Coordinates of C-alpha atoms in Angstrom, one line a residue:
M899 CA -3.4 -16.9 10.0
R900 CA -4.0 -19.7 7.2
D901 CA -1.0 -20.4 4.9
T902 CA -2.4 -20.9 1.5
L903 CA -0.5 -23.9 -1.0
R904 CA -1.0 -23.2 -4.7
G905 CA -0.2 -25.4 -7.0
L906 CA 3.4 -25.0 -5.1
K907 CA 5.6 -26.5 -3.3
V908 CA 4.9 -25.3 0.9
F909 CA 6.7 -26.3 4.4
G910 CA 4.7 -26.5 7.2
L911 CA 5.4 -25.5 10.5
A912 CA 6.9 -28.9 12.0
A913 CA 10.4 -28.5 9.0
L914 CA 10.7 -24.6 11.3
L915 CA 11.0 -27.2 14.8
A916 CA 14.0 -28.9 13.0
S917 CA 17.2 -29.0 14.8
A918 CA 19.1 -26.1 14.5
A919 CA 21.7 -28.0 14.5
A920 CA 21.1 -29.5 10.9
P921 CA 20.5 -27.3 8.2
A922 CA 17.2 -26.5 7.9
F923 CA 16.6 -28.1 4.1
A924 CA 18.8 -30.5 2.0
D925 CA 21.7 -28.2 -0.8
G926 CA 19.6 -27.0 -3.7
E927 CA 16.4 -25.4 -1.9
I928 CA 16.0 -22.0 -1.1
N929 CA 12.9 -21.7 1.8
I930 CA 10.4 -18.0 0.2
Y931 CA 8.3 -16.1 2.5
S932 CA 5.8 -14.4 0.7
Y933 CA 3.1 -11.8 0.6
R934 CA 2.8 -11.9 -2.7
Q935 CA 0.2 -14.0 -4.3
P936 CA 1.6 -17.3 -5.6
D937 CA -0.1 -17.4 -8.9
L938 CA 1.6 -14.3 -9.5
I939 CA 5.0 -15.5 -8.6
K940 CA 4.7 -19.4 -10.0
P941 CA 6.0 -18.9 -13.4
L942 CA 9.2 -16.7 -11.6
L943 CA 10.0 -19.9 -9.4
D944 CA 9.9 -22.5 -13.0
A945 CA 12.2 -20.1 -14.7
F946 CA 14.6 -20.4 -11.6
T947 CA 14.5 -23.7 -10.8
K948 CA 14.5 -24.1 -15.0
D949 CA 17.9 -22.7 -15.1
T950 CA 19.8 -23.4 -12.0
G951 CA 18.2 -26.8 -10.2
I952 CA 17.6 -25.0 -7.7
K953 CA 14.2 -26.0 -6.3
T954 CA 12.0 -23.0 -4.5
N955 CA 9.6 -23.8 -1.4
V956 CA 7.3 -20.8 -0.8
L957 CA 5.4 -20.2 2.3
F958 CA 2.8 -17.6 1.5
L959 CA 1.4 -15.1 4.1
D960 CA -0.7 -12.1 3.5
K961 CA -0.5 -11.4 6.7
G962 CA 2.3 -11.0 10.0
L963 CA 5.1 -12.7 7.3
V964 CA 7.8 -10.1 9.9
E965 CA 6.4 -11.3 13.1
R966 CA 6.6 -14.9 12.4
L967 CA 10.3 -14.9 11.0
Q968 CA 10.6 -12.6 14.7
A969 CA 9.4 -15.9 16.0
E970 CA 11.8 -18.5 14.8
G971 CA 14.8 -16.1 15.6
A972 CA 18.0 -18.3 14.0
N973 CA 16.0 -21.1 14.2
S974 CA 14.0 -19.8 10.9
P975 CA 13.7 -21.8 7.7
A976 CA 13.5 -18.6 5.5
D977 CA 16.3 -17.5 2.6
V978 CA 14.2 -14.4 0.9
I979 CA 11.5 -12.0 1.6
L980 CA 9.0 -11.2 -1.4
T981 CA 6.4 -8.7 -0.2
V982 CA 4.1 -6.3 -2.1
D983 CA 5.0 -2.4 -1.6
I984 CA 7.6 -0.2 0.3
S985 CA 5.7 0.1 3.6
R986 CA 6.6 -3.7 4.4
L987 CA 9.8 -3.5 3.1
T988 CA 11.0 -1.2 5.5
E989 CA 8.8 -3.0 8.5
A990 CA 11.3 -5.8 7.6
K991 CA 14.2 -3.6 7.6
E992 CA 13.6 -2.0 10.7
A993 CA 12.4 -5.1 12.6
G994 CA 15.7 -6.8 11.8
V995 CA 14.6 -10.1 9.9
T996 CA 16.7 -8.2 7.1
Q997 CA 20.6 -8.5 5.7
P998 CA 22.6 -6.1 3.8
V999 CA 23.4 -6.8 0.5
V1000 CA 26.3 -4.6 -0.7
G1001 CA 28.8 -4.9 -3.3
D1002 CA 26.6 -7.4 -5.6
A1003 CA 27.4 -6.3 -8.9
V1004 CA 24.2 -7.9 -10.7
I1005 CA 21.7 -6.1 -8.4
E1006 CA 23.0 -3.0 -9.0
K1007 CA 23.8 -2.8 -12.1
D1008 CA 20.1 -4.2 -12.7
I1009 CA 18.2 -2.3 -9.7
P1010 CA 18.6 1.7 -9.6
A1011 CA 19.7 3.3 -6.3
A1012 CA 15.9 5.3 -6.3
Y1013 CA 14.4 1.6 -5.8
R1014 CA 16.9 0.2 -3.5
D1015 CA 17.8 0.2 0.4
P1016 CA 21.0 2.6 0.8
E1017 CA 22.0 0.3 2.8
G1018 CA 21.3 -3.0 1.1
N1019 CA 18.8 -4.0 3.1
W1020 CA 15.7 -4.4 0.7
F1021 CA 15.4 -4.0 -3.4
G1022 CA 12.3 -3.3 -5.8
L1023 CA 11.5 -5.1 -9.1
T1024 CA 9.0 -4.4 -10.5
T1025 CA 7.0 -0.5 -9.9
R1026 CA 3.4 0.4 -10.4
G1027 CA 1.9 3.9 -10.1
R1028 CA -1.1 4.7 -7.4
V1029 CA -2.9 6.3 -10.0
V1030 CA -7.0 7.4 -10.7
Y1031 CA -9.0 5.5 -12.0
A1032 CA -12.3 7.4 -13.9
S1033 CA -15.0 7.2 -15.4
K1034 CA -15.1 7.3 -19.6
D1035 CA -18.3 8.2 -19.9
R1036 CA -18.9 10.5 -16.5
V1037 CA -15.2 12.3 -16.7
A1038 CA -14.2 14.3 -20.1
Q1039 CA -10.9 15.6 -18.4
N1040 CA -7.4 13.3 -19.1
D1041 CA -4.8 14.6 -16.8
I1042 CA -5.3 15.0 -13.2
T1043 CA -2.9 15.7 -9.6
Y1044 CA -3.4 14.3 -6.4
E1045 CA -4.2 17.9 -5.2
E1046 CA -6.8 18.5 -6.9
L1047 CA -8.7 15.8 -5.5
A1048 CA -9.5 17.8 -2.7
D1049 CA -11.5 20.1 -5.3
P1050 CA -14.9 20.6 -4.0
K1051 CA -16.0 20.1 -7.8
W1052 CA -15.3 16.1 -7.1
K1053 CA -17.7 15.9 -4.0
G1054 CA -19.5 12.6 -3.5
K1055 CA -17.6 11.5 -6.9
I1056 CA -14.3 9.6 -5.6
C1057 CA -14.1 6.3 -4.3
T1058 CA -11.2 5.1 -2.9
R1059 CA -10.5 2.0 -0.2
D1060 CA -8.8 2.0 3.3
G1061 CA -6.9 4.4 4.1
Q1062 CA -4.5 2.6 6.4
H1063 CA -4.2 0.3 3.6
S1064 CA -0.3 0.5 2.6
Y1065 CA -1.0 1.4 -0.4
N1066 CA -2.7 4.2 0.7
I1067 CA -0.1 5.2 3.1
G1068 CA 2.1 5.2 0.6
L1069 CA 0.5 7.8 -1.8
I1070 CA -0.6 9.9 1.8
S1071 CA 3.8 9.6 2.7
S1072 CA 4.6 11.2 -0.1
M1073 CA 2.3 14.0 -0.4
I1074 CA 4.0 14.2 2.9
A1075 CA 7.4 14.2 1.6
H1076 CA 6.4 16.8 -0.9
H1077 CA 4.4 19.1 1.0
G1078 CA 4.7 18.8 4.6
E1079 CA 1.9 17.5 7.0
A1080 CA 0.3 20.6 7.9
E1081 CA -0.4 20.8 3.8
T1082 CA -1.2 17.1 3.8
E1083 CA -3.3 17.0 6.9
K1084 CA -5.7 19.8 4.0
W1085 CA -4.9 17.5 1.2
L1086 CA -6.3 14.4 3.1
T1087 CA -9.7 16.4 4.9
G1088 CA -10.1 17.4 1.3
L1089 CA -10.0 14.2 -0.1
K1090 CA -12.4 12.8 2.4
E1091 CA -15.1 15.4 2.0
N1092 CA -15.2 14.5 -1.9
L1093 CA -15.9 10.6 -0.8
A1094 CA -18.8 9.1 -2.6
R1095 CA -18.8 6.6 0.2
K1096 CA -17.1 5.3 3.5
P1097 CA -13.7 3.6 2.1
D1098 CA -14.2 0.0 1.2
G1099 CA -13.3 -3.3 -1.0
G1100 CA -10.6 -3.4 -2.8
D1101 CA -8.7 -1.6 -5.7
R1102 CA -10.6 -3.4 -8.3
D1103 CA -14.2 -3.0 -6.2
Q1104 CA -13.0 0.7 -6.3
A1105 CA -13.3 0.4 -10.7
K1106 CA -16.5 -1.9 -10.4
A1107 CA -18.2 1.2 -8.1
I1108 CA -17.6 3.2 -10.9
F1109 CA -18.9 1.0 -13.2
A1110 CA -22.3 0.6 -11.5
G1111 CA -22.2 4.5 -11.4
E1112 CA -21.8 4.9 -7.5
C1113 CA -18.8 7.2 -8.2
D1114 CA -16.9 9.3 -10.5
I1115 CA -13.6 8.7 -9.7
A1116 CA -11.2 5.9 -8.0
L1117 CA -7.7 5.3 -6.8
G1118 CA -5.7 2.4 -7.4
N1119 CA -2.8 0.4 -8.2
S1120 CA -2.4 0.7 -12.1
Y1121 CA -1.4 -3.4 -12.4
Y1122 CA -5.4 -4.3 -11.0
V1123 CA -6.5 -3.2 -14.5
G1124 CA -4.4 -5.3 -16.3
L1125 CA -5.7 -7.9 -14.4
M1126 CA -9.5 -7.3 -14.4
M1127 CA -8.9 -7.0 -18.6
T1128 CA -7.7 -10.7 -19.0
N1129 CA -9.9 -11.8 -15.8
D1130 CA -10.9 -14.7 -17.8
K1131 CA -12.6 -16.8 -14.7
E1132 CA -14.7 -13.9 -13.7
P1133 CA -15.2 -11.7 -17.1
E1134 CA -17.1 -9.3 -15.1
Q1135 CA -14.0 -7.7 -14.3
K1136 CA -13.3 -6.9 -17.8
D1137 CA -17.0 -4.8 -17.5
W1138 CA -15.0 -3.1 -14.6
A1139 CA -11.4 -2.6 -16.8
G1140 CA -14.3 -1.6 -19.7
A1141 CA -15.6 1.2 -17.9
I1142 CA -12.7 3.6 -16.9
K1143 CA -9.5 5.2 -18.4
V1144 CA -6.8 5.5 -16.2
L1145 CA -5.5 9.1 -15.3
F1146 CA -1.9 9.0 -14.5
P1147 CA -1.2 12.0 -12.1
N1148 CA 0.6 14.8 -11.9
T1149 CA 2.5 13.9 -15.5
K1150 CA 3.0 17.4 -16.2
D1151 CA 5.1 18.5 -12.6
R1152 CA 6.6 15.3 -10.0
G1153 CA 5.4 12.6 -11.3
T1154 CA 2.7 10.1 -10.6
H1155 CA 3.7 7.7 -7.1
V1156 CA 5.0 5.0 -7.5
N1157 CA 5.4 1.5 -5.2
V1158 CA 7.2 -1.5 -5.4
S1159 CA 7.1 -5.4 -5.1
G1160 CA 10.4 -6.2 -4.1
M1161 CA 12.5 -8.7 -2.3
A1162 CA 15.3 -9.3 0.7
L1163 CA 17.6 -11.5 2.2
A1164 CA 16.5 -13.1 5.4
K1165 CA 18.4 -11.7 8.3
N1166 CA 19.3 -15.6 9.8
A1167 CA 19.2 -17.7 5.6
P1168 CA 20.6 -20.9 6.2
N1169 CA 21.1 -21.1 2.1
K1170 CA 22.5 -18.2 1.4
E1171 CA 24.7 -18.3 -1.7
N1172 CA 21.2 -19.8 -3.4
A1173 CA 19.1 -17.1 -1.5
L1174 CA 21.9 -14.6 -3.5
K1175 CA 21.4 -16.2 -6.9
F1176 CA 17.5 -16.0 -6.9
M1177 CA 17.5 -12.6 -5.9
E1178 CA 20.2 -12.2 -8.5
F1179 CA 17.8 -14.0 -11.2
L1180 CA 15.1 -11.6 -10.2
A1181 CA 17.0 -8.3 -10.6
S1182 CA 18.1 -9.9 -14.4
G1183 CA 16.1 -9.3 -17.9
E1184 CA 14.9 -12.5 -17.9
A1185 CA 12.9 -12.1 -14.6
Q1186 CA 11.7 -8.8 -15.2
K1187 CA 10.1 -9.8 -18.8
I1188 CA 8.6 -12.4 -16.8
Y1189 CA 7.2 -9.7 -14.1
A1190 CA 5.9 -7.5 -16.8
E1191 CA 3.9 -9.6 -17.9
Q1192 CA 2.6 -11.5 -15.6
V1193 CA 1.4 -8.8 -13.3
F1194 CA 1.5 -5.9 -15.5
E1195 CA 3.8 -3.8 -13.5
Y1196 CA 7.1 -2.1 -14.9
P1197 CA 10.2 -3.4 -14.8
V1198 CA 12.9 -1.0 -12.4
M1199 CA 15.5 -2.6 -14.8
P1200 CA 16.9 0.2 -17.2
G1201 CA 15.3 0.2 -20.6
A1202 CA 13.3 -3.1 -20.2
E1203 CA 10.0 -3.0 -21.2
P1204 CA 6.8 -3.2 -19.8
S1205 CA 4.0 -5.0 -21.3
A1206 CA 1.9 -4.3 -24.3
I1207 CA -1.5 -4.2 -22.1
V1208 CA 0.7 -1.6 -20.0
K1209 CA 1.5 0.1 -22.9
S1210 CA -1.8 0.7 -24.0
F1211 CA -2.8 2.9 -20.5
G1212 CA -0.4 5.6 -21.4
E1213 CA 2.8 6.8 -20.5
I1214 CA 4.5 7.1 -16.8
K1215 CA 6.3 9.1 -15.5
P1216 CA 7.2 8.1 -11.8
D1217 CA 8.4 10.9 -9.4
S1218 CA 11.9 10.5 -8.8
L1219 CA 12.2 10.7 -5.1
P1220 CA 13.5 8.3 -3.4
L1221 CA 11.1 5.8 -2.0
A1222 CA 12.7 4.7 1.3
E1223 CA 12.6 8.9 1.6
I1224 CA 8.4 8.3 1.6
A1225 CA 8.4 6.0 3.5
A1226 CA 10.0 7.7 6.3
N1227 CA 6.7 9.4 6.4
R1228 CA 4.8 6.0 6.5
K1229 CA 4.4 6.7 10.7
K1230 CA 2.9 10.8 10.3
A1231 CA 0.4 8.8 6.7
S1232 CA -1.4 6.5 9.5
E1233 CA -1.6 9.2 12.0
L1234 CA -2.8 11.6 9.9
V1235 CA -6.0 9.4 8.4
D1236 CA -6.5 9.0 12.1
K1237 CA -6.6 12.4 13.1
V1238 CA -9.0 13.5 9.7
G1239 CA -11.7 10.8 10.3
Y1240 CA -10.9 9.5 6.6
N1241 CA -12.4 6.4 7.0
D1242 CA -15.6 7.3 8.7
G1243 CA -16.5 8.7 5.3
P1244 CA -17.1 12.2 4.1
T1245 CA -19.3 14.9 7.4
Q1246 CA -23.3 14.5 6.2

């Protein structure tokens, strides 16, 4: 497992082996285990330290975060967990590496109930829509539903990433919540048969495939469009973004499936007081604004505005189904992906 340092202070394995009798770190610090890319959260950390004087130490892991916390046990230095979707938040809770935060007036005021664990083990910070990328040149319609993706009219015209990826598992889980397992299996089979190729790559690769003419529509997270539009380091991604329009599925009925970035208090947080200050900061209007501008997601705080770029995608109507209810179906969703052979691609 490779730990990534990108301009942030990262603590190493040696610190994890420090004596349990001594504090893991000095007062005035917090230790963050993060699935979020360091570059995306650095502005938040800088603002928090400027406001409070509390230093932040960040360990970035692209996988295995929960397993690491379990292995560290009571000696873990982790104070706060930052994750990128509901599946990972739920995984952390079920693995017993979080502790509840109940009755915090700041957090509960700023984060609506639909975006937090009923028992207080995790809290959503921003949302992103699981939207449809559609070719501006080859797709005339501007309305679509998830159910329509199984319509044979799209045969050979859809691209997606791996069906087992947590972003797709979240969507499939929401379909189960709305339609039941049997209907979702039929839908997923139809979607599979409409694929232009085997699922591959990330969400940005789906936009690239549309640009290249390999498919006409694709599933992707809304925030990737903003990241592509503003990518000066890889300007070809601006061309990919320019080739697509964002369609928000099910706008005329239940709304678009949304997922969250989120936070949780680590079970054995050695700097709990500072950790709670950080969590309150992340729920605040200041942090929500930074998040919205930096990562092109939607703030969960009522009344907080998304960035101008995100507004340019059009109006989103989020599905109001509680995320905890959706997450309860993720095991069934994963099993359906395998059952229909989704990752094998369309039947030839």
